Tab-separated table of C-alpha atoms in Angstrom:
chain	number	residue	atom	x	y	z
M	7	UNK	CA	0.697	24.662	5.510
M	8	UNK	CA	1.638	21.527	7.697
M	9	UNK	CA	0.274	18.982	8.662
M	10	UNK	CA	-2.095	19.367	11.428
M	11	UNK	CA	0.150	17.556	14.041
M	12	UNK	CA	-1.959	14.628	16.551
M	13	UNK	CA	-0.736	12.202	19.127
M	14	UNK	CA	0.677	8.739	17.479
M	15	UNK	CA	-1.460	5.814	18.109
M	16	UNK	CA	-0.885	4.069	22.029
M	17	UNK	CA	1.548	0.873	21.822
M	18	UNK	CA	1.307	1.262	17.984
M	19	UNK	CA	3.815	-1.262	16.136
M	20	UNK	CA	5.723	-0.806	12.463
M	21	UNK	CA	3.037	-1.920	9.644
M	22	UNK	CA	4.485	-4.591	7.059
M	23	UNK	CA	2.376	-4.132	3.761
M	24	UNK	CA	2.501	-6.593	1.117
M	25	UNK	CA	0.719	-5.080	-2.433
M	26	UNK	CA	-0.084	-8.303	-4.661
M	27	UNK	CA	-0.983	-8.167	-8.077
M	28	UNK	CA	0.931	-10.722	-10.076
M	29	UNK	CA	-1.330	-13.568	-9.040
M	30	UNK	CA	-0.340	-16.477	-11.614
M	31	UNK	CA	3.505	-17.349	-12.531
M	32	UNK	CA	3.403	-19.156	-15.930
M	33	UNK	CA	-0.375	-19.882	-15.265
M	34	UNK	CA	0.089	-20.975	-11.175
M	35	UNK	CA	-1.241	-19.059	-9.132
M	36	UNK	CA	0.802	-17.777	-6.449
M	37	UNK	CA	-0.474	-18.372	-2.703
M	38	UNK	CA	-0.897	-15.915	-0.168
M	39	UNK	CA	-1.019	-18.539	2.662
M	40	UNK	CA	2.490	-18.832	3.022
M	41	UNK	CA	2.761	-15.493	4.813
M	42	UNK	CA	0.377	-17.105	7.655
M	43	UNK	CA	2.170	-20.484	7.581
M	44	UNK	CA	5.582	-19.294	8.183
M	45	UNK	CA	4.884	-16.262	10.871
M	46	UNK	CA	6.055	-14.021	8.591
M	47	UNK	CA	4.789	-10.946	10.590
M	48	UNK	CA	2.771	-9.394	7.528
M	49	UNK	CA	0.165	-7.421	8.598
M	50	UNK	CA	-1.870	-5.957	5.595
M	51	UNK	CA	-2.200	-7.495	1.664
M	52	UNK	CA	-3.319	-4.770	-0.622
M	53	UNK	CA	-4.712	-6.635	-3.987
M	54	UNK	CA	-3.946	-4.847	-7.049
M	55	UNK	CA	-5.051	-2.753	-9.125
M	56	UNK	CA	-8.696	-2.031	-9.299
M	57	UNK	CA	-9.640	-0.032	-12.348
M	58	UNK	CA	-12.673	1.674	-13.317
M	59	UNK	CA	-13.053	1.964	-17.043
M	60	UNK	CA	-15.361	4.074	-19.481
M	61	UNK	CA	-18.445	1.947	-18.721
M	62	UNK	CA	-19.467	2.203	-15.383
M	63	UNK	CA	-20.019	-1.468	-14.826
M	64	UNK	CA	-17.001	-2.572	-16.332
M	65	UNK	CA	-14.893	-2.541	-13.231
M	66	UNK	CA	-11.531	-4.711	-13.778
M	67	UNK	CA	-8.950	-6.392	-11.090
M	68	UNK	CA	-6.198	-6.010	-13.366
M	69	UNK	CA	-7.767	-7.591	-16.533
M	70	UNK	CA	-10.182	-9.155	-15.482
M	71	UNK	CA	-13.711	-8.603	-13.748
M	72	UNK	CA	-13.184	-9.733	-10.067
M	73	UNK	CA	-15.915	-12.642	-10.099
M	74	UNK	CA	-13.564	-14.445	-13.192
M	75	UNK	CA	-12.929	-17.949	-12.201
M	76	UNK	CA	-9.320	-17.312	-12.164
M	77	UNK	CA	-9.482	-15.249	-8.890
M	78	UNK	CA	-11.350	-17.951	-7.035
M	79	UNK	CA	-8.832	-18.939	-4.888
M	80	UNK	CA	-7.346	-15.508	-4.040
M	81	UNK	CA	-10.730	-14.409	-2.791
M	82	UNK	CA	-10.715	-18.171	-0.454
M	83	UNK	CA	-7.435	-17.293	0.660
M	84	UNK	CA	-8.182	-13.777	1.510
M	85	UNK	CA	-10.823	-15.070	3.942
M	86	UNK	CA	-8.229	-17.262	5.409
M	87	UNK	CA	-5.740	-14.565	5.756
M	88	UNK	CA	-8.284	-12.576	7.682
M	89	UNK	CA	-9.057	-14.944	9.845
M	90	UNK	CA	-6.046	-14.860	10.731
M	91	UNK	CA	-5.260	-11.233	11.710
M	92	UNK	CA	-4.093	-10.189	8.074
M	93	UNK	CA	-6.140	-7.184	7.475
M	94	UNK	CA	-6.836	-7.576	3.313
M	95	UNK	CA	-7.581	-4.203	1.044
M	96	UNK	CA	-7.649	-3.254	-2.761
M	97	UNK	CA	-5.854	-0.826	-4.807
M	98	UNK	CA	-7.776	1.841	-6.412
M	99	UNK	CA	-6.183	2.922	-9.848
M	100	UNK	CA	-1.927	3.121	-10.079
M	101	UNK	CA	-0.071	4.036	-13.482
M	102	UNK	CA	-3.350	3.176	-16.010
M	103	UNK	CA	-5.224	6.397	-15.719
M	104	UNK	CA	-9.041	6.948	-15.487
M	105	UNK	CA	-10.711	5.812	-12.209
M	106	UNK	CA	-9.773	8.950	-10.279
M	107	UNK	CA	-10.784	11.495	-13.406
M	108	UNK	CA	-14.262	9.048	-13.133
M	109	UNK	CA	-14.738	9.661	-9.190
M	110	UNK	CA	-13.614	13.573	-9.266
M	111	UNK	CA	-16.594	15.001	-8.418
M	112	UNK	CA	-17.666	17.940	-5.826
M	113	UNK	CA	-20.327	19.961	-4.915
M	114	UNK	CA	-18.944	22.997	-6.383
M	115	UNK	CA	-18.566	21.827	-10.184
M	116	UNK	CA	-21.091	22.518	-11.910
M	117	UNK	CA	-20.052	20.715	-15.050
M	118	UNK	CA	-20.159	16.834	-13.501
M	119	UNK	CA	-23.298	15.453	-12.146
M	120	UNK	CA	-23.867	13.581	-8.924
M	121	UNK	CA	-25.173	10.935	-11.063
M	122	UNK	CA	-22.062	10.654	-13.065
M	123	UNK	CA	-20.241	9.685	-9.603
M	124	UNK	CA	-22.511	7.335	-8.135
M	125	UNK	CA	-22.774	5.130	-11.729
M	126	UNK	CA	-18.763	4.929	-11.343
M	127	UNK	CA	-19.353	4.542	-7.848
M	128	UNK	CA	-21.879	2.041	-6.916
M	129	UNK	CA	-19.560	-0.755	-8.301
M	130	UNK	CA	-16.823	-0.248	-6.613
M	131	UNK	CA	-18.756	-0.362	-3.388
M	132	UNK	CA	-20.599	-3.297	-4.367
M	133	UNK	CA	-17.338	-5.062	-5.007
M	134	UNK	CA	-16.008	-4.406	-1.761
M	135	UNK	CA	-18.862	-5.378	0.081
M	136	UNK	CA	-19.255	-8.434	-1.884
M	137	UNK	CA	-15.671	-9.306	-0.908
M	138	UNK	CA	-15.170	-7.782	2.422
M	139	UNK	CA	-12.362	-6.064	1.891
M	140	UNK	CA	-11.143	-4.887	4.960
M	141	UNK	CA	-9.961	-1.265	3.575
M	142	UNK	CA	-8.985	0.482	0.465
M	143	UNK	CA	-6.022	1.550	-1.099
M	144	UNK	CA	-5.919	4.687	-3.373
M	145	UNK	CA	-3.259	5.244	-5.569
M	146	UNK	CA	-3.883	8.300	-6.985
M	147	UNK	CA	-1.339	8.576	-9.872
M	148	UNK	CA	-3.273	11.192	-12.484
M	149	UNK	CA	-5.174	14.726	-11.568
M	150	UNK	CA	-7.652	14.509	-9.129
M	151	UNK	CA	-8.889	17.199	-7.270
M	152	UNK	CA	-8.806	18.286	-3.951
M	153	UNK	CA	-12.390	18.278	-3.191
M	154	UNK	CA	-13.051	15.142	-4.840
M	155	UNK	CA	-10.614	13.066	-2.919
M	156	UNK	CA	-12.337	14.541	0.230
M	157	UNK	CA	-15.632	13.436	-1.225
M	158	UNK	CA	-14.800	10.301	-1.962
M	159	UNK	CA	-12.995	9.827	1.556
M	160	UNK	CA	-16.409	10.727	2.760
M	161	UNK	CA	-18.174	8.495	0.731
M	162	UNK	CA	-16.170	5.691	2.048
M	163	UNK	CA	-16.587	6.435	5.507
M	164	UNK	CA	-20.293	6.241	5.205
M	165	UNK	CA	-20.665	3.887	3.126
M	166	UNK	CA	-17.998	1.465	5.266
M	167	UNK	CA	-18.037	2.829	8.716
M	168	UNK	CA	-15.140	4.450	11.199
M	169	UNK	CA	-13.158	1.372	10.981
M	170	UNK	CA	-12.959	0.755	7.139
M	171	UNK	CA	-9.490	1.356	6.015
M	172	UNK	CA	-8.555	4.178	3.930
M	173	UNK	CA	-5.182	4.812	2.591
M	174	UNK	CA	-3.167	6.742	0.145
M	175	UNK	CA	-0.142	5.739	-2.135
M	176	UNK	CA	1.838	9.158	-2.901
M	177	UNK	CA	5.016	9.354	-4.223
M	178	UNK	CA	7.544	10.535	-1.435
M	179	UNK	CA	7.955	14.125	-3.013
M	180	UNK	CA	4.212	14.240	-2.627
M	181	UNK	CA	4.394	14.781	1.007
M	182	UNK	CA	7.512	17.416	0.784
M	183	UNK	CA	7.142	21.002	0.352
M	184	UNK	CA	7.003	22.510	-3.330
M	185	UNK	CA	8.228	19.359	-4.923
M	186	UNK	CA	6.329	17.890	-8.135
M	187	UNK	CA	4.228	14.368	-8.218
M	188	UNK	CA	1.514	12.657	-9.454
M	189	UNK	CA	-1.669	13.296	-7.921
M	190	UNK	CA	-2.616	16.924	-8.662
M	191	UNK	CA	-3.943	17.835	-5.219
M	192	UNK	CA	-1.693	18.963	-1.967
M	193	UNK	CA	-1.219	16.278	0.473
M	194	UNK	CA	-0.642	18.607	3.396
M	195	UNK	CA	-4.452	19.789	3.106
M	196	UNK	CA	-5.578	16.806	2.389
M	197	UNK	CA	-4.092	15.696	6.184
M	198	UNK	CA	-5.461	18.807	7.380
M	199	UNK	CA	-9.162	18.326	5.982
M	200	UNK	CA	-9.554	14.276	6.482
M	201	UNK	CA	-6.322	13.178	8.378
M	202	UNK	CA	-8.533	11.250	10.854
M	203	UNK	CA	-10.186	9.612	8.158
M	204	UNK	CA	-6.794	8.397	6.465
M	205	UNK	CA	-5.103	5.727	8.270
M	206	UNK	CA	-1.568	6.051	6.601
M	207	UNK	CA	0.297	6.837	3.716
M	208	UNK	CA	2.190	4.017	1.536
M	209	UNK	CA	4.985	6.475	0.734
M	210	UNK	CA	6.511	5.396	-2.900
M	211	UNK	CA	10.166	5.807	-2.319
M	212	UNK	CA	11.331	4.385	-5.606
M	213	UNK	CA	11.075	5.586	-9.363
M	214	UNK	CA	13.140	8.880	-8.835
M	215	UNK	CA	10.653	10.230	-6.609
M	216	UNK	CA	12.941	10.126	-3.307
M	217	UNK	CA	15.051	6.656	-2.386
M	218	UNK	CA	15.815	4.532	0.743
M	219	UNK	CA	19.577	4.362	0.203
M	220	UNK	CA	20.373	6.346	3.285
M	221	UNK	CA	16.833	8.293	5.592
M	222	UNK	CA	17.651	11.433	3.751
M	223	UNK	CA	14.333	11.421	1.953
M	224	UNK	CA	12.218	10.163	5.013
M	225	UNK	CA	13.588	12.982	7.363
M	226	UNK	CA	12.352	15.509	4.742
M	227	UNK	CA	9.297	14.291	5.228
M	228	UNK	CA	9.444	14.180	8.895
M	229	UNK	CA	11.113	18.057	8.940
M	230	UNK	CA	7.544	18.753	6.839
M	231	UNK	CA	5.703	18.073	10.056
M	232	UNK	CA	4.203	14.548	9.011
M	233	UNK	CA	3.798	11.596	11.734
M	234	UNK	CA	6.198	9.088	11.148
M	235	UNK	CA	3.304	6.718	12.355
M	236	UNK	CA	1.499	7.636	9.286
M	237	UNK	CA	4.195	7.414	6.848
M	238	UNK	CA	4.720	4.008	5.159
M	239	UNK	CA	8.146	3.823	3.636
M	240	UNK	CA	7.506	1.866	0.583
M	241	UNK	CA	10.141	-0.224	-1.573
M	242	UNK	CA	10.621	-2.553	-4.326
M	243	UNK	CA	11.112	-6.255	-3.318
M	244	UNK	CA	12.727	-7.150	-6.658
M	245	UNK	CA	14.713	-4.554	-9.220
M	246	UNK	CA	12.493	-5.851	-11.955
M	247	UNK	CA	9.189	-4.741	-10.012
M	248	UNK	CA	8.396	-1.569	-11.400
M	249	UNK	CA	11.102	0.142	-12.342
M	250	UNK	CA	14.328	2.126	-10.598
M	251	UNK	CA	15.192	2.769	-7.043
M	252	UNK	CA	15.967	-0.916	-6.006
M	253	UNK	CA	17.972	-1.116	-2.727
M	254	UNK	CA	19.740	-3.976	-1.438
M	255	UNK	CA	17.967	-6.157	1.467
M	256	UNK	CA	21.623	-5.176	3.211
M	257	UNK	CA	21.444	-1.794	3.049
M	258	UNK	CA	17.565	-1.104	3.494
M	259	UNK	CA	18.222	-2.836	6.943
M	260	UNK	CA	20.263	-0.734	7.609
M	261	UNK	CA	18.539	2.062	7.091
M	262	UNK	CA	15.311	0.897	8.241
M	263	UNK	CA	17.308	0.033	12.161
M	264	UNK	CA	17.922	3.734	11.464
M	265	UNK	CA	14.660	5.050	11.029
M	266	UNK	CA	12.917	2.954	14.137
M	267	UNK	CA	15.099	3.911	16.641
M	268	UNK	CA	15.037	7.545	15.251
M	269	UNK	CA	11.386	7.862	14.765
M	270	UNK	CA	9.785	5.583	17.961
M	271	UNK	CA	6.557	5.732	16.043
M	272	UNK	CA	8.026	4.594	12.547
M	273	UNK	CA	4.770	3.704	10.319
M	274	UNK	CA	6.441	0.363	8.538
M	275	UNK	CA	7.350	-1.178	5.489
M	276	UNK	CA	5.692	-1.500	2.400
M	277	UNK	CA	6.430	-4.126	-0.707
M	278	UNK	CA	5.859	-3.750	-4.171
M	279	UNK	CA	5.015	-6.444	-4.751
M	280	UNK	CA	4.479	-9.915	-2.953
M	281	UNK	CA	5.327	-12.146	-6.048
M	282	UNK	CA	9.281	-13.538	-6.363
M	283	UNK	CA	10.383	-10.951	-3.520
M	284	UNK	CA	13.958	-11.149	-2.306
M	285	UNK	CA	15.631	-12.046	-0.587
M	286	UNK	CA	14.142	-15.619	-1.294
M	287	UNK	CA	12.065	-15.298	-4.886
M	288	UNK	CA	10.523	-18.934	-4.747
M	289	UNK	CA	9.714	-17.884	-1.178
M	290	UNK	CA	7.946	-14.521	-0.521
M	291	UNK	CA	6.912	-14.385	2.853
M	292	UNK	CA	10.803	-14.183	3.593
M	293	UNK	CA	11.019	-10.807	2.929
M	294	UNK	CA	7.849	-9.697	5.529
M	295	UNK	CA	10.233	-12.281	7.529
M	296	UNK	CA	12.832	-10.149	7.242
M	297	UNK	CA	11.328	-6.569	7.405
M	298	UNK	CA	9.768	-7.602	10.675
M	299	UNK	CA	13.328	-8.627	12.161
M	300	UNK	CA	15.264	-5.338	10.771
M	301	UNK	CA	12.190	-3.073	12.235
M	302	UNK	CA	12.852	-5.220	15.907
M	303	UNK	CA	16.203	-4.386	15.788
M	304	UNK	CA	16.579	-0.511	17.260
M	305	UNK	CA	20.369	-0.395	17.984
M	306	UNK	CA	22.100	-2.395	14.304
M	307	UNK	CA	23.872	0.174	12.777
M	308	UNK	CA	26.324	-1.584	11.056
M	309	UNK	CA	25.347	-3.286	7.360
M	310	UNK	CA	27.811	-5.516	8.829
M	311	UNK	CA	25.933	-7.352	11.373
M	312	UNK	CA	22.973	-6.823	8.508
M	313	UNK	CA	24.264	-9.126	6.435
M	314	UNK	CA	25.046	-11.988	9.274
M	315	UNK	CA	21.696	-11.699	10.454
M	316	UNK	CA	21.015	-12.383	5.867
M	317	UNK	CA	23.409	-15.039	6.404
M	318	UNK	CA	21.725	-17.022	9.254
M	319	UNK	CA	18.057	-16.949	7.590
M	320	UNK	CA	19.335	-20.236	6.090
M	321	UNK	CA	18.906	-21.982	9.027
M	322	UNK	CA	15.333	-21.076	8.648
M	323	UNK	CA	13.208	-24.094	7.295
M	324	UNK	CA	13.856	-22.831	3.785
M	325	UNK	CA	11.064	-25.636	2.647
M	326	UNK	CA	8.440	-24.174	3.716
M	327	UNK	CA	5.958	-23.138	1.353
């Protein structure tokens, strides 16, 4: 079944998402603040990845536990990036598998105790309270069942309140009809059952699993009977970020001028990841920079024009930091 189809949000504007996990280059650590210095129009950080491992209290950003020392600034900076309108959220799980299989838990089975949930739980709560993460991110990339996403939705929502943040990270395919992905459940009932709880979808179109080369794979979606307001189209910022599906900053402009003056309500951008992002790899916060002006401009349609409007970035102040 399809989505259960609701009005778009009133004077609602294309998201630009910036997921950061590479936080130290050759043991530097890489600053968010530039994206707040330089007006780069980003509008959410997600920090990645949170994992939880076999002991429940062993909960990891990346490698580390999220109190290490070497995190210190990125948790000052995230305070500063809220300040100043940047909403900040963490990543739940991505390719290393385990925190979903941990959380999966629902009424109905009989074989995992509620106590078994809240030990995994309780520290992933506590972390984001102790850091006041403004949402969270999951990234469901293993089997996890229906009923335990909804649960822990739920559990979110009351822990967190209506205006706590709650996305998803599907591959595109995940939110076509009959096609394979990664997270064992059905998206379109899980839009049905907690679609007002779920603020949007950061929509994977990379890896094989549906491109941005041309809209083809975003108009699927949108013939499945998904809002294009909730429907992130995500991207790799550098061809050695994760694997295939790279597109050109030429051509995804082009595309993306496509997609906002096709879909009115287009959801946004996403970035995988912050760190040495093109167009301008010393310089991150050029390509929110840049996503923000394709997604302003409703009527390019020629790659052409695209790639003046690359050329006369360097009359930005390409010094700023």
């Amino acid at each position: 079944m399809p989505p259960v189809p609701t009005a778009p949000l009133p004077g609602f504007n294309p998201r630009v998402v910036c997921y950061f996990q590479t936080y130290h280059d050759n043991g530097e650590y890489i600053s968010l603040l530039p994206l707040i210095e330089n007006t780069s129009g980003a509008t959410h950080v997600i920090l990645a990845a949170i994992h939880i491992n076999g002991e429940p209290h062993d909960l990891r950003l990346n490698d580390d536990p999220p109190d290490h020392p070497k995190y210190t600034q990125l948790w000052d900076e995230a305070m500063v990036l809220q300040d100043s309108g940047i909403k900040v959220m963490g990543m739940l799980g991505g390719a290393a598998q385990g925190s979903f299989a941990r959380l999966d838990y629902s009424e109905s089975r009989t074989d995992i105790p509620i106590a078994r949930f809240e030990a995994y739980y309780c520290p992933l709560r506590d972390f984001i309270r102790a850091h006041n993460l403004d949402g969270l991110d999951l990234d469901v990339e293993e089997e996890m069942s229906l009923p335990g996403v909804i649960h822990l939705i739920d559990r979110l929502k009351a822990d967190f309140g209506r205006d706590f943040i709650i996305t998803l990270a599907p591959v595109a395919t995940a939110l076509m009809a009959g096609r394979p992905h990664l997270s064992g459940f059905d998206y379109r009932l899980l839009e049905a059952a907690r679609g007002s709880s779920i603020a949007w979808y950061n929509t994977q179109f990379y890896n094989g699993w549906g491109g941005l080369h041309n809209t083809a794979a975003y108009d699927e979606i949108m013939r499945n009977g998904w809002r294009a307001d909730k429907v992130v189209a995500g991207m790799l910022t550098n061809p050695r970020h994760g694997g295939s599906g790279y597109v050109p900053l030429e051509l995804t402009a082009a595309v993306l001028s496509v997609l906002v003056e096709k879909y009115p309500d287009f959801g946004g951008v996403m970035g995988w990841e912050y760190w040495s992002s093109f167009p301008q790899v010393e310089k991150s916060w050029v390509w929110s920079y840049c996503m923000t002006l394709c997604m302003g401009m409703r009527r390019i349609r020629d790659a052409a024009i695209i790639v003046l409007m690359g050329r006369s970035l360097s009359s930005i102040n390409m010094n700023a930091r």
